Amino acid sequence: MASYTYTPVPDTGAKAGVLAYLVVSAVVLLLMMVFGLLMRLEQAQITSIGGLWFYKIMTLHGAGMVGIVALAGAAIMWHFLRLYVDLSNGIFMANLALFLIGVVMILASVLLGDFHAAWTFLFPLPGNSMGLWSTGAAALFMGGLLVIGVGFVLLHLDIARAIIVRYGGLGRGLGWPQLFGHDDGNAPPPTVVASTMVTIVNLVGLVVGASILVMMLVNLYVPSFEIDPLLAKGMIYFFGHVFINAVIYMAVIAVYEILPRYTQRPWKSNKVFLASWTASTIMVMFIFPHHLLMDYAYPKWFLIVGHIIGYLNTFPILIVTGYGAMMIVYRSGIRWDMCSRLLFVSLFGWAVGAMPAFIDGTITVNYVMHNTLWVPGHFHTYLLLGMVAMVFGFMYYLGKPNENAKDSPIDVAAFWAFVIGTMGFTMSFLYSGKISVPRRYAEHLPEWVPYDRLASYFVMLLLAAVLVFIFRFFSRLGFAGRDYQRASQARSLAAT
Amino acid sequence: MQETAWQVSLVLMSLIAFGVVYVAINSGKREEDYGPLVKSAYGFRTKLFWAVALLFFPAMIYNLVGLPLPYSESRADSKLGPAQVINVIGHMWYWEMDRDQVEVGQPVEIRITSADVNHGFGIYDTDLRLVAQAQAMPHYTNVIYHTFKKEGIYKVLCMEYCGVAHHNMMTEIKVGKS
Ligand SMILES: [Cu+2]
């Protein structure tokens, strides 16, 4: 680590596949946000669509959001990873096709079949509808999730293959020779390290998720094939938690790749960086018990492990990535445009959302805050102001007409509306959690309604901002595919 | 507890906000020589790491060891007499309890299970604050030990999504003097 010279990677335009992923992501994301607003308006007693529609929308919102952020994250990862390894375009497109098939199945299950057992599909709820949906509708929903999962398994297998071919193994993809031996400075770039981690944990998570889905599908038609509900819940949360965490780790690649271009400062895969990613690879797979702290039937040691890993997992990547980004930006002369702003604020959103998350992982706190709005409060913070901000930052990056293009005041206003809208809306979630409002309630007690009203206004502000982001991206799709320099360098550098 | 969690979260979130704003304000002027900057920043990061470790490791241990787990028996003070037992079964969409009246200040043992799908048994005090909860899962019995400190009518709400009437799945526990 002698000098800190930055060697720029050529700035390629997005392949048509990446743009297709992003267009689908933008449309579905917007729709899911509208669903989110509808739920808030219902709780605020501004609308009255009733419990059935509320829970149908809730089921779509949950499953749809998890799926669509995964799709958007995969687009970011694939776009940049392609610079280092040889990925299959066919498999990338197959994943999109399977995703869309799965989405159609889920939409049909919920909208036509009235399925509304939430994305968590906790056993045995999907099979116990009290006559409100058919076995076929439940099977269609779980089948849809399974089809989407198969697509992601294919994608990750291709990524694993490509990394193994180029670097000689997944351990090498994580930079283990440099981590455990002498740091020869030849560790894989951050993009490869992150992609390797995501691929390992997602393959494990998806296999577990697919297993429980298949078990539950069999059980739907052959009830004598019994499933232990505690095991089912454990498997569902293992899969769900790994998958949604991996989404952020895919999207953060945008930060690793793009911020160095703006600041002309390198993002190094040094030992601390490699150690934190290896630690997270392991911990992401052991952190899910914090969803099960209220299942006292689990052995006590298991819940204590959940508590401890909840604490440990919060810090490595945040200190390394969050702090690393601050180091790169500090006194860099960075020129703030929509891309650099969104990527910078995404690290704030991620870190700030992680705080109430790990506090909830404390057993004594969890005892009185589990399944309250505190939980959606924290994950909406780091998904929306963290992960989704990274996606919009990436979209602005791809569409930036030229290095020195100025943002319109409307975009800048949308940026602030996005930040204020998200923070206002998530803080009202967190505050509702503090006053013990349960999550997933179609109707709220009168004491809780004022916070729902407040939240609804913030969501509207946020939606307005997102409309601007998406409109801008769609109007610049033509730029996004071309190869040219996008990041504005610091003024002092640009002058020389 | 909720108050503490809220305030600790606010403090931590503010610290992060402060750090981010500090960097944003100091981002405009470029320091061309990145090497020394990196060295001092790494040094600060190491200090930050140890500060975080020294702060949170004891907090984590304290939360595990210093306090008994909320649902462990030791929490119920056995000197005050035999526990009053409530057997709870969750159904879609109502609670079945074999008693709904208990004495104030006396430990209560609540044994919770479900007859159909997952539910969540959450006890709300008279100020509508959640004071205890457990998962109501078929085939399993989760036990809460709780001593009601105030008289009054406590609400029970369902904490785990269980279908279309989830939000209406409520009942009451009356806490009074004998
Ligand atoms: Cu319920």
XYZ file of C-alpha atoms and ligand atoms in Angstrom:
675
model
C 0.000 0.000 0.000
C 2.570 2.533 -1.014
C 0.965 5.092 -3.231
C -2.700 5.762 -3.802
C -2.885 6.208 -7.513
C -6.213 5.553 -9.096
C -6.360 3.465 -12.219
C -9.689 4.077 -13.858
C -11.645 1.175 -15.243
C -13.128 1.979 -18.652
C -16.629 3.319 -18.251
C -18.877 1.093 -20.288
C -22.511 1.668 -21.058
C -25.126 -0.714 -19.778
C -26.016 -3.774 -21.839
C -29.610 -4.010 -23.025
C -30.200 -6.698 -20.404
C -29.137 -4.415 -17.570
C -31.457 -1.718 -18.882
C -34.300 -4.223 -19.113
C -33.694 -5.187 -15.475
C -33.684 -1.539 -14.451
C -36.810 -0.624 -16.394
C -38.716 -3.546 -14.861
C -37.326 -2.599 -11.455
C -38.406 1.018 -11.786
C -41.956 0.132 -12.820
C -42.491 -2.538 -10.168
C -40.792 -0.449 -7.474
C -43.135 2.422 -8.199
C -46.167 0.142 -8.107
C -45.062 -1.423 -4.817
C -44.522 2.041 -3.339
C -48.056 2.987 -4.359
C -49.224 -0.177 -2.579
C -47.257 0.925 0.477
C -48.986 4.301 0.382
C -52.380 2.597 0.071
C -51.675 0.595 3.226
C -50.613 3.693 5.125
C -53.703 5.593 3.939
C -55.883 2.713 5.117
C -54.285 2.710 8.563
C -54.621 6.493 8.632
C -58.355 6.001 8.015
C -58.187 8.203 4.939
C -59.351 5.316 2.747
C -61.443 2.265 3.604
C -60.600 -0.639 1.326
C -61.142 -3.197 4.115
C -59.070 -5.998 5.589
C -59.151 -8.358 2.628
C -57.729 -5.833 0.185
C -55.292 -4.497 2.758
C -53.788 -7.932 3.322
C -53.767 -8.768 -0.376
C -51.856 -5.555 -1.041
C -49.610 -6.274 1.939
C -48.780 -9.707 0.524
C -47.939 -8.203 -2.873
C -45.970 -5.345 -1.323
C -43.834 -7.684 0.786
C -43.118 -10.296 -1.855
C -42.853 -7.683 -4.621
C -40.407 -5.454 -2.794
C -38.102 -8.298 -1.814
C -38.126 -9.566 -5.388
C -37.717 -6.253 -7.128
C -34.853 -4.955 -5.027
C -33.129 -8.270 -5.660
C -33.608 -7.749 -9.386
C -32.281 -4.194 -9.235
C -29.346 -5.287 -7.059
C -28.537 -8.063 -9.508
C -28.481 -5.515 -12.355
C -25.887 -3.411 -10.519
C -23.771 -6.409 -9.586
C -23.888 -7.905 -13.071
C -23.103 -4.606 -14.791
C -19.885 -4.077 -12.859
C -18.838 -7.689 -12.327
C -18.855 -8.119 -16.102
C -15.806 -5.828 -16.198
C -13.760 -8.478 -14.384
C -15.200 -11.874 -15.227
C -16.919 -13.437 -18.185
C -20.649 -13.682 -17.465
C -23.331 -15.345 -19.552
C -25.803 -12.924 -21.073
C -28.201 -15.795 -21.755
C -28.454 -16.787 -18.120
C -28.826 -13.147 -17.108
C -31.821 -12.873 -19.427
C -33.188 -16.256 -18.327
C -33.288 -14.938 -14.772
C -35.331 -11.944 -15.920
C -37.723 -14.194 -17.833
C -38.198 -16.525 -14.852
C -38.671 -13.503 -12.629
C -41.458 -12.157 -14.826
C -43.151 -15.574 -14.980
C -42.990 -15.777 -11.183
C -44.425 -12.275 -10.863
C -47.369 -13.151 -13.096
C -48.038 -16.277 -11.009
C -47.934 -14.273 -7.767
C -50.151 -11.519 -9.163
C -52.692 -14.095 -10.327
C -52.599 -15.884 -6.980
C -53.261 -12.684 -5.032
C -55.484 -10.669 -7.369
C -57.544 -13.494 -8.857
C -57.167 -16.140 -6.165
C -57.413 -13.787 -3.150
C -54.304 -15.306 -1.590
C -53.112 -13.156 1.334
C -50.856 -15.110 3.689
C -48.101 -12.414 3.539
C -44.715 -12.891 1.896
C -43.621 -14.805 4.997
C -46.091 -17.612 4.096
C -45.593 -18.967 7.634
C -46.537 -22.613 7.819
C -49.354 -23.637 8.110
C -51.083 -20.359 7.165
C -51.003 -20.793 3.356
C -52.923 -24.045 3.695
C -55.367 -22.707 6.340
C -57.326 -19.967 4.651
C -60.687 -20.468 6.394
C -62.126 -20.661 2.900
C -60.777 -17.295 1.782
C -58.460 -18.687 -0.868
C -58.069 -22.043 -2.557
C -55.253 -24.551 -2.313
C -54.526 -23.705 -5.934
C -54.049 -20.022 -5.117
C -51.607 -20.873 -2.327
C -49.736 -23.243 -4.647
C -49.584 -20.580 -7.348
C -48.061 -18.071 -4.920
C -45.444 -20.458 -3.563
C -44.795 -21.790 -7.057
C -44.202 -18.217 -8.214
C -41.654 -17.658 -5.458
C -40.008 -20.937 -6.398
C -39.723 -19.951 -10.074
C -38.128 -16.630 -9.082
C -35.760 -18.487 -6.783
C -34.728 -20.859 -9.577
C -33.831 -17.865 -11.743
C -31.588 -16.425 -9.058
C -29.964 -19.801 -8.435
C -29.062 -19.956 -12.141
C -27.673 -16.425 -12.055
C -25.566 -17.127 -8.980
C -24.299 -20.414 -10.369
C -23.136 -18.568 -13.471
C -21.440 -15.919 -11.327
C -19.785 -18.603 -9.204
C -18.579 -20.343 -12.374
C -17.188 -17.122 -13.800
C -15.370 -16.196 -10.578
C -13.919 -19.692 -10.232
C -12.710 -19.621 -13.838
C -11.071 -16.223 -13.463
C -9.728 -16.383 -9.890
C -9.441 -20.099 -9.241
C -12.026 -20.532 -6.497
C -14.564 -18.771 -4.320
C -12.074 -18.478 -1.461
C -9.796 -16.624 -3.859
C -12.760 -14.495 -4.896
C -13.005 -13.438 -1.260
C -9.266 -12.709 -1.282
C -8.339 -15.413 1.239
C -4.739 -15.816 0.061
C -4.214 -12.100 0.721
C -6.282 -12.117 3.921
C -4.616 -15.089 5.582
C -1.228 -14.863 3.943
C 0.946 -12.054 2.697
C -1.028 -9.157 1.231
C 0.608 -9.012 -2.185
C -1.826 -6.282 -3.248
C -3.345 -8.602 -5.814
C -6.596 -9.298 -4.008
C -9.634 -9.219 -6.286
C -11.328 -5.826 -6.642
C -14.121 -4.963 -4.183
C -16.761 -5.775 -6.810
C -15.527 -9.347 -7.094
C -15.220 -9.779 -3.320
C -18.780 -8.528 -2.775
C -20.166 -10.618 -5.628
C -18.470 -13.732 -4.272
C -19.944 -13.156 -0.834
C -23.426 -12.557 -2.226
C -23.191 -15.642 -4.397
C -22.134 -17.914 -1.547
C -24.795 -16.759 0.908
C -27.565 -16.544 -1.667
C -26.941 -20.035 -3.015
C -27.218 -21.403 0.525
C -30.232 -19.205 1.295
C -32.035 -20.030 -1.936
C -31.563 -23.769 -1.507
C -33.045 -23.571 1.989
C -35.879 -21.353 0.723
C -36.631 -23.652 -2.183
C -36.611 -26.665 0.153
C -39.247 -25.232 2.467
C -41.329 -24.068 -0.506
C -41.274 -27.558 -1.998
C -42.091 -29.109 1.382
C -45.048 -26.764 1.798
C -46.240 -27.361 -1.757
C -46.224 -31.101 -1.122
C -48.023 -30.562 2.183
C -50.750 -28.546 0.451
C -51.768 -31.566 -1.575
C -50.601 -34.363 0.727
C -51.455 -33.170 4.251
C -50.115 -36.396 5.753
C -46.659 -35.117 4.762
C -46.201 -33.168 7.991
C -43.925 -30.212 8.538
C -42.702 -28.909 11.880
C -43.918 -25.279 12.067
C -40.862 -24.196 14.057
C -38.527 -25.704 11.485
C -40.551 -24.089 8.689
C -40.359 -20.685 10.342
C -36.631 -21.063 10.901
C -36.048 -21.985 7.258
C -38.245 -19.171 5.925
C -36.480 -16.552 8.009
C -33.078 -17.960 7.184
C -33.854 -17.660 3.483
C -35.649 -14.323 3.748
C -32.992 -12.720 5.874
C -30.059 -13.902 3.793
C -31.772 -12.896 0.554
C -32.757 -9.388 1.619
C -29.337 -8.756 3.185
C -27.621 -9.917 0.019
C -29.594 -7.323 -1.918
C -27.794 -4.499 -0.115
C -24.457 -6.191 -0.621
C -25.142 -6.351 -4.369
C -26.170 -2.710 -4.588
C -23.227 -1.417 -2.564
C -21.055 -2.395 -5.536
C -22.327 0.819 -7.134
C -20.668 2.729 -4.307
C -17.395 0.794 -4.661
C -17.266 1.377 -8.393
C -18.641 4.868 -8.836
C -17.401 6.961 -5.893
C -13.722 6.328 -6.786
C -14.420 7.666 -10.286
C -15.781 10.906 -8.884
C -12.994 11.397 -6.371
C -10.137 9.759 -8.290
C -9.313 7.895 -5.127
C -9.024 4.109 -5.160
C -11.126 1.675 -3.200
C -8.637 -0.922 -2.028
C -9.245 -4.570 -1.175
C -6.899 -4.470 1.799
C -6.847 -6.877 4.711
C -9.444 -5.069 6.786
C -11.778 -4.926 3.808
C -11.321 -8.613 3.043
C -11.693 -9.604 6.683
C -14.955 -7.726 7.036
C -16.433 -9.347 3.945
C -15.391 -12.810 5.046
C -16.827 -12.142 8.501
C -20.089 -11.001 6.946
C -20.239 -14.040 4.684
C -20.387 -16.186 7.787
C -22.446 -13.913 10.006
C -25.210 -13.172 7.513
C -26.030 -16.854 7.707
C -26.260 -16.865 11.511
C -28.048 -13.625 12.189
C -31.590 -14.731 11.383
C -32.339 -16.152 14.882
C -33.108 -12.594 15.963
C -36.461 -13.159 14.227
C -37.064 -16.130 16.473
C -36.315 -14.667 19.879
C -39.969 -15.025 20.828
C -39.942 -18.749 20.050
C -38.846 -19.968 23.434
C -39.181 -23.508 22.227
C -35.787 -23.061 20.556
C -32.835 -23.991 22.734
C -31.667 -21.027 24.759
C -28.143 -21.114 23.298
C -29.600 -20.668 19.815
C -31.390 -17.468 20.832
C -28.292 -16.191 22.615
C -26.271 -16.778 19.459
C -28.911 -14.715 17.634
C -28.457 -11.909 20.124
C -24.646 -11.940 19.925
C -24.387 -12.162 16.138
C -26.987 -9.409 15.868
C -24.507 -7.177 17.648
C -21.422 -8.371 15.803
C -22.890 -8.330 12.321
C -23.835 -4.688 12.434
C -20.334 -3.331 12.461
C -17.749 -4.902 10.140
C -19.127 -3.880 6.771
C -20.521 -0.618 8.053
C -17.249 0.473 9.590
C -15.376 -0.652 6.515
C -17.777 0.473 3.780
C -19.466 3.434 5.425
C -16.253 4.755 6.846
C -14.332 3.949 3.677
C -16.749 6.009 1.619
C -16.386 8.897 4.050
C -12.587 8.673 3.666
C -12.856 8.777 -0.079
C -15.169 11.776 -0.099
C -13.517 13.791 2.687
C -11.540 16.683 1.121
C -11.856 15.124 -2.302
C -13.249 18.154 -4.088
C -16.101 15.905 -5.195
C -18.644 17.517 -7.468
C -22.096 16.817 -6.172
C -24.519 15.661 -8.787
C -27.558 13.399 -8.498
C -25.452 10.247 -8.694
C -22.830 11.187 -6.142
C -25.476 12.656 -3.833
C -27.630 9.534 -3.894
C -24.686 7.182 -3.393
C -23.377 9.272 -0.523
C -26.754 9.499 1.191
C -27.281 5.757 0.691
C -24.464 5.042 3.125
C -26.105 7.350 5.619
C -29.434 5.556 5.164
C -27.820 2.158 5.518
C -25.906 3.032 8.668
C -28.744 4.939 10.272
C -31.189 2.087 9.636
C -28.793 -0.441 11.120
C -28.926 1.247 14.540
C -32.557 0.495 15.460
C -32.027 -2.905 13.838
C -29.334 -4.114 16.137
C -31.052 -2.556 19.145
C -34.087 -4.673 18.305
C -31.798 -7.717 18.285
C -31.279 -7.278 22.045
C -33.459 -9.929 23.660
C -34.938 -7.633 26.319
C -35.820 -5.020 23.698
C -37.128 -7.587 21.258
C -39.455 -8.882 23.985
C -41.510 -5.681 23.829
C -40.745 -4.516 20.270
C -40.814 -7.638 18.147
C -43.543 -7.503 15.513
C -44.283 -3.874 16.227
C -43.814 -1.174 13.592
C -40.281 -0.759 14.940
C -39.296 -3.642 12.669
C -40.552 -2.235 9.333
C -39.260 1.098 10.642
C -35.662 -0.008 10.597
C -35.679 -2.078 7.442
C -37.494 0.593 5.456
C -34.734 3.009 6.471
C -31.853 0.957 5.175
C -33.672 -0.459 2.211
C -35.195 2.778 0.974
C -32.642 5.394 1.909
C -29.836 2.833 1.570
C -30.365 0.186 -1.071
C -32.954 1.960 -3.236
C -30.924 5.175 -3.119
C -28.000 3.167 -4.529
C -30.238 1.970 -7.368
C -31.408 5.481 -8.228
C -27.820 6.724 -7.961
C -26.823 4.053 -10.468
C -29.680 5.077 -12.781
C -28.609 8.718 -12.673
C -25.065 7.602 -13.336
C -25.953 5.600 -16.426
C -28.137 8.365 -17.788
C -25.839 11.298 -17.153
C -25.611 12.956 -20.580
C -21.958 13.989 -20.153
C -19.337 14.454 -17.518
C -20.182 18.083 -16.885
C -23.937 17.923 -17.285
C -25.803 19.982 -14.717
C -28.778 18.660 -12.789
C -32.021 20.507 -13.107
C -33.399 22.127 -9.932
C -36.282 19.664 -10.144
C -33.889 16.754 -9.676
C -32.193 18.452 -6.747
C -35.559 19.195 -5.172
C -36.525 15.557 -5.732
C -33.359 14.459 -3.963
C -34.245 16.420 -0.850
C -37.875 15.328 -1.056
C -36.630 11.740 -1.181
C -34.408 12.163 1.862
C -36.968 14.082 3.920
C -39.869 11.901 2.797
C -38.030 8.695 3.677
C -36.766 9.904 7.031
C -40.165 11.332 7.994
C -41.937 8.172 7.005
C -39.498 5.756 8.639
C -39.245 7.801 11.832
C -43.019 7.677 12.129
C -42.763 3.898 11.763
C -40.104 3.777 14.472
C -42.073 6.061 16.743
C -45.163 3.907 16.258
C -43.027 0.924 17.247
C -41.922 2.742 20.357
C -45.564 3.227 21.375
C -46.178 -0.488 20.703
C -48.234 -0.348 17.492
C -48.268 -3.906 16.098
C -47.188 -4.434 12.510
C -49.408 -5.841 9.755
C -52.690 -4.381 11.039
C -55.300 -3.351 8.499
C -56.969 -1.202 11.133
C -55.320 0.848 13.812
C -56.677 1.896 17.208
C -57.588 5.602 17.348
C -54.512 6.363 19.493
C -52.245 5.264 16.649
C -53.903 7.017 13.727
C -52.193 10.449 13.962
C -48.786 8.862 13.239
C -50.250 6.996 10.259
C -51.571 10.272 8.879
C -48.206 11.951 9.284
C -46.488 8.985 7.653
C -48.881 9.103 4.692
C -47.888 12.681 3.871
C -44.211 11.795 3.988
C -44.847 8.794 1.723
C -46.563 11.088 -0.799
C -43.524 13.369 -0.776
C -41.281 10.372 -1.290
C -43.425 9.082 -4.140
C -43.285 12.440 -5.881
C -39.487 12.304 -5.694
C -39.382 8.757 -7.038
C -41.577 9.775 -9.966
C -38.994 12.398 -10.901
C -36.135 9.875 -10.590
C -37.909 7.324 -12.753
C -39.092 9.826 -15.335
C -35.534 11.122 -15.662
C -34.103 7.632 -16.082
C -36.649 6.682 -18.731
C -36.010 9.859 -20.668
C -32.267 9.099 -20.698
C -32.332 5.437 -21.611
C -30.601 6.331 -24.878
C -27.510 7.576 -23.047
C -27.378 4.633 -20.681
C -26.177 2.156 -23.283
C -23.250 4.185 -24.638
C -19.608 4.097 -23.589
C -18.336 7.447 -22.326
C -17.017 9.152 -19.233
C -19.831 9.924 -16.787
C -18.358 10.785 -13.398
C -17.464 14.448 -12.893
C -13.963 14.656 -11.509
C -12.947 17.092 -8.808
C -12.510 20.608 -10.219
C -8.800 20.725 -9.439
C -8.260 17.484 -11.348
C -10.479 18.450 -14.235
C -8.494 21.659 -14.685
C -5.156 19.887 -15.212
C -37.648 -0.418 27.766
C -39.237 1.068 24.630
C -38.246 4.536 25.827
C -34.626 3.427 26.281
C -34.495 1.720 22.888
C -35.901 4.832 21.235
C -33.468 7.187 22.926
C -30.395 5.034 22.369
C -31.393 4.715 18.712
C -31.839 8.456 18.376
C -28.414 9.117 19.890
C -26.692 6.598 17.597
C -28.565 7.841 14.540
C -27.644 11.429 15.367
C -23.973 10.508 15.741
C -24.008 8.963 12.279
C -25.841 11.958 10.854
C -23.255 14.238 12.436
C -20.386 12.264 10.884
C -21.955 12.249 7.437
C -22.758 15.954 7.509
C -19.222 16.704 8.703
C -17.751 14.840 5.735
C -20.204 16.433 3.294
C -19.302 19.917 4.519
C -15.600 19.115 4.205
C -15.848 17.545 0.783
C -15.505 20.622 -1.391
C -11.815 21.454 -1.157
C -9.485 18.775 -2.439
C -6.502 17.515 -0.501
C -4.296 16.348 -3.347
C -2.043 14.260 -1.163
C -4.222 11.298 -0.308
C -1.545 9.125 1.363
C -1.213 11.037 4.662
C -4.988 11.555 4.782
C -5.539 7.829 4.504
C -3.004 7.134 7.225
C -4.653 9.420 9.727
C -8.117 8.207 8.745
C -7.083 4.580 9.273
C -5.711 5.547 12.649
C -8.991 7.162 13.590
C -10.891 4.163 12.312
C -8.936 1.849 14.589
C -9.771 4.093 17.543
C -13.416 4.147 16.466
C -13.433 0.378 16.200
C -12.141 -0.065 19.738
C -14.492 2.580 21.074
C -17.429 0.756 19.509
C -16.166 -2.593 20.780
C -15.609 -1.275 24.298
C -19.054 0.296 24.348
C -21.126 -2.459 22.796
C -19.453 -5.599 24.034
C -20.276 -4.849 27.674
C -23.754 -3.715 26.625
C -24.292 -7.018 24.865
C -23.037 -9.036 27.850
C -25.089 -6.900 30.251
C -28.216 -7.581 28.278
C -27.553 -11.297 28.403
C -26.145 -11.827 31.870
C -26.974 -8.784 33.949
C -30.655 -9.212 33.320
C -32.430 -12.525 33.438
C -34.054 -13.401 30.147
C -37.545 -11.917 30.277
C -39.182 -15.261 29.898
C -37.015 -17.192 32.306
C -38.574 -18.493 35.476
C -36.186 -16.632 37.725
C -38.023 -13.497 36.733
C -41.150 -14.686 38.504
C -40.637 -14.197 42.218
C -41.589 -17.568 43.681
C -41.625 -16.256 47.266
C -44.877 -14.511 46.495
C -46.736 -17.788 46.234
C -47.602 -20.302 43.549
C -47.853 -18.949 40.051
C -51.270 -18.293 38.629
C -51.423 -20.254 35.407
C -53.255 -19.118 32.287
C -53.482 -21.592 29.413
C -53.865 -19.821 26.089
C -54.802 -21.271 22.718
C -54.798 -19.071 19.625
C -57.445 -19.721 16.985
C -58.321 -18.001 13.727
C -59.344 -15.462 14.940
C -59.884 -15.455 18.674
C -58.075 -16.259 21.891
C -59.171 -19.119 24.110
C -57.998 -18.641 27.731
C -58.908 -20.851 30.670
C -58.919 -17.832 32.980
C -58.969 -14.107 32.351
C -58.631 -12.796 35.886
C -55.408 -12.684 37.855
C -54.196 -10.956 40.998
C -52.008 -7.919 40.926
C -48.469 -8.334 42.212
C -48.591 -12.109 41.958
C -46.544 -13.975 39.369
C -48.480 -15.329 36.436
C -47.401 -18.211 34.245
C -48.900 -17.966 30.773
C -48.677 -21.077 28.615
C -49.299 -20.222 24.966
C -49.983 -22.412 21.972
C -52.105 -22.386 18.824
C -54.793 -24.631 17.435
C -54.237 -23.678 13.800
C -51.675 -21.216 12.440
C -49.027 -18.967 14.008
C -50.296 -16.126 16.160
C -48.497 -13.799 18.538
C -49.641 -13.285 22.113
C -48.928 -9.673 23.117
C -50.012 -8.193 26.448
C -50.746 -4.452 26.493
C -50.979 -2.535 29.759
C -53.599 0.073 30.561
C -51.516 2.742 28.770
C -51.576 0.535 25.661
C -47.898 -0.288 26.003
C -46.669 -3.765 25.089
C -45.283 -5.441 28.220
C -44.764 -9.054 27.170
C -45.159 -11.300 24.151
C -44.531 -14.749 22.759
C -45.202 -16.625 19.578
C -48.318 -18.819 19.621
C -47.230 -21.716 17.440
C -49.050 -24.975 16.738
C -47.417 -28.048 18.358
C -45.335 -25.871 20.685
C -45.988 -24.176 24.005
C -44.160 -20.951 24.760
C -44.276 -19.795 28.370
C -44.208 -16.217 29.666
C -43.663 -15.421 33.340
C -45.119 -12.057 34.126
C -46.081 -10.183 37.263
C -48.714 -7.517 36.672
C -47.751 -4.489 38.695
C -50.887 -2.384 38.224
C -54.556 -3.199 38.489
C -56.736 -2.715 35.475
C -57.854 -4.268 32.249
C -54.975 -5.391 30.045
C -55.502 -5.939 26.343
C -54.207 -8.947 24.452
C -53.418 -8.356 20.778
C -52.253 -10.741 18.077
C -48.640 -9.994 17.127
C -48.153 -12.442 14.249
C -50.025 -12.043 10.978
C -52.611 -14.829 10.848
C -55.100 -13.907 8.134
C -57.836 -11.490 7.329
C -59.066 -10.814 10.884
C -55.606 -10.619 12.445
C -56.168 -7.060 13.639
C -59.426 -7.975 15.356
C -57.955 -10.831 17.343
C -58.123 -9.195 20.752
C -59.103 -10.176 24.267
C -58.587 -8.930 27.824
C -56.978 -9.960 31.085
C -58.464 -8.407 34.207
C -55.899 -7.708 36.883
C -57.271 -6.974 40.351
C -57.005 -7.598 44.064
C -58.377 -10.758 45.607
Cu -52.746 -12.533 14.083
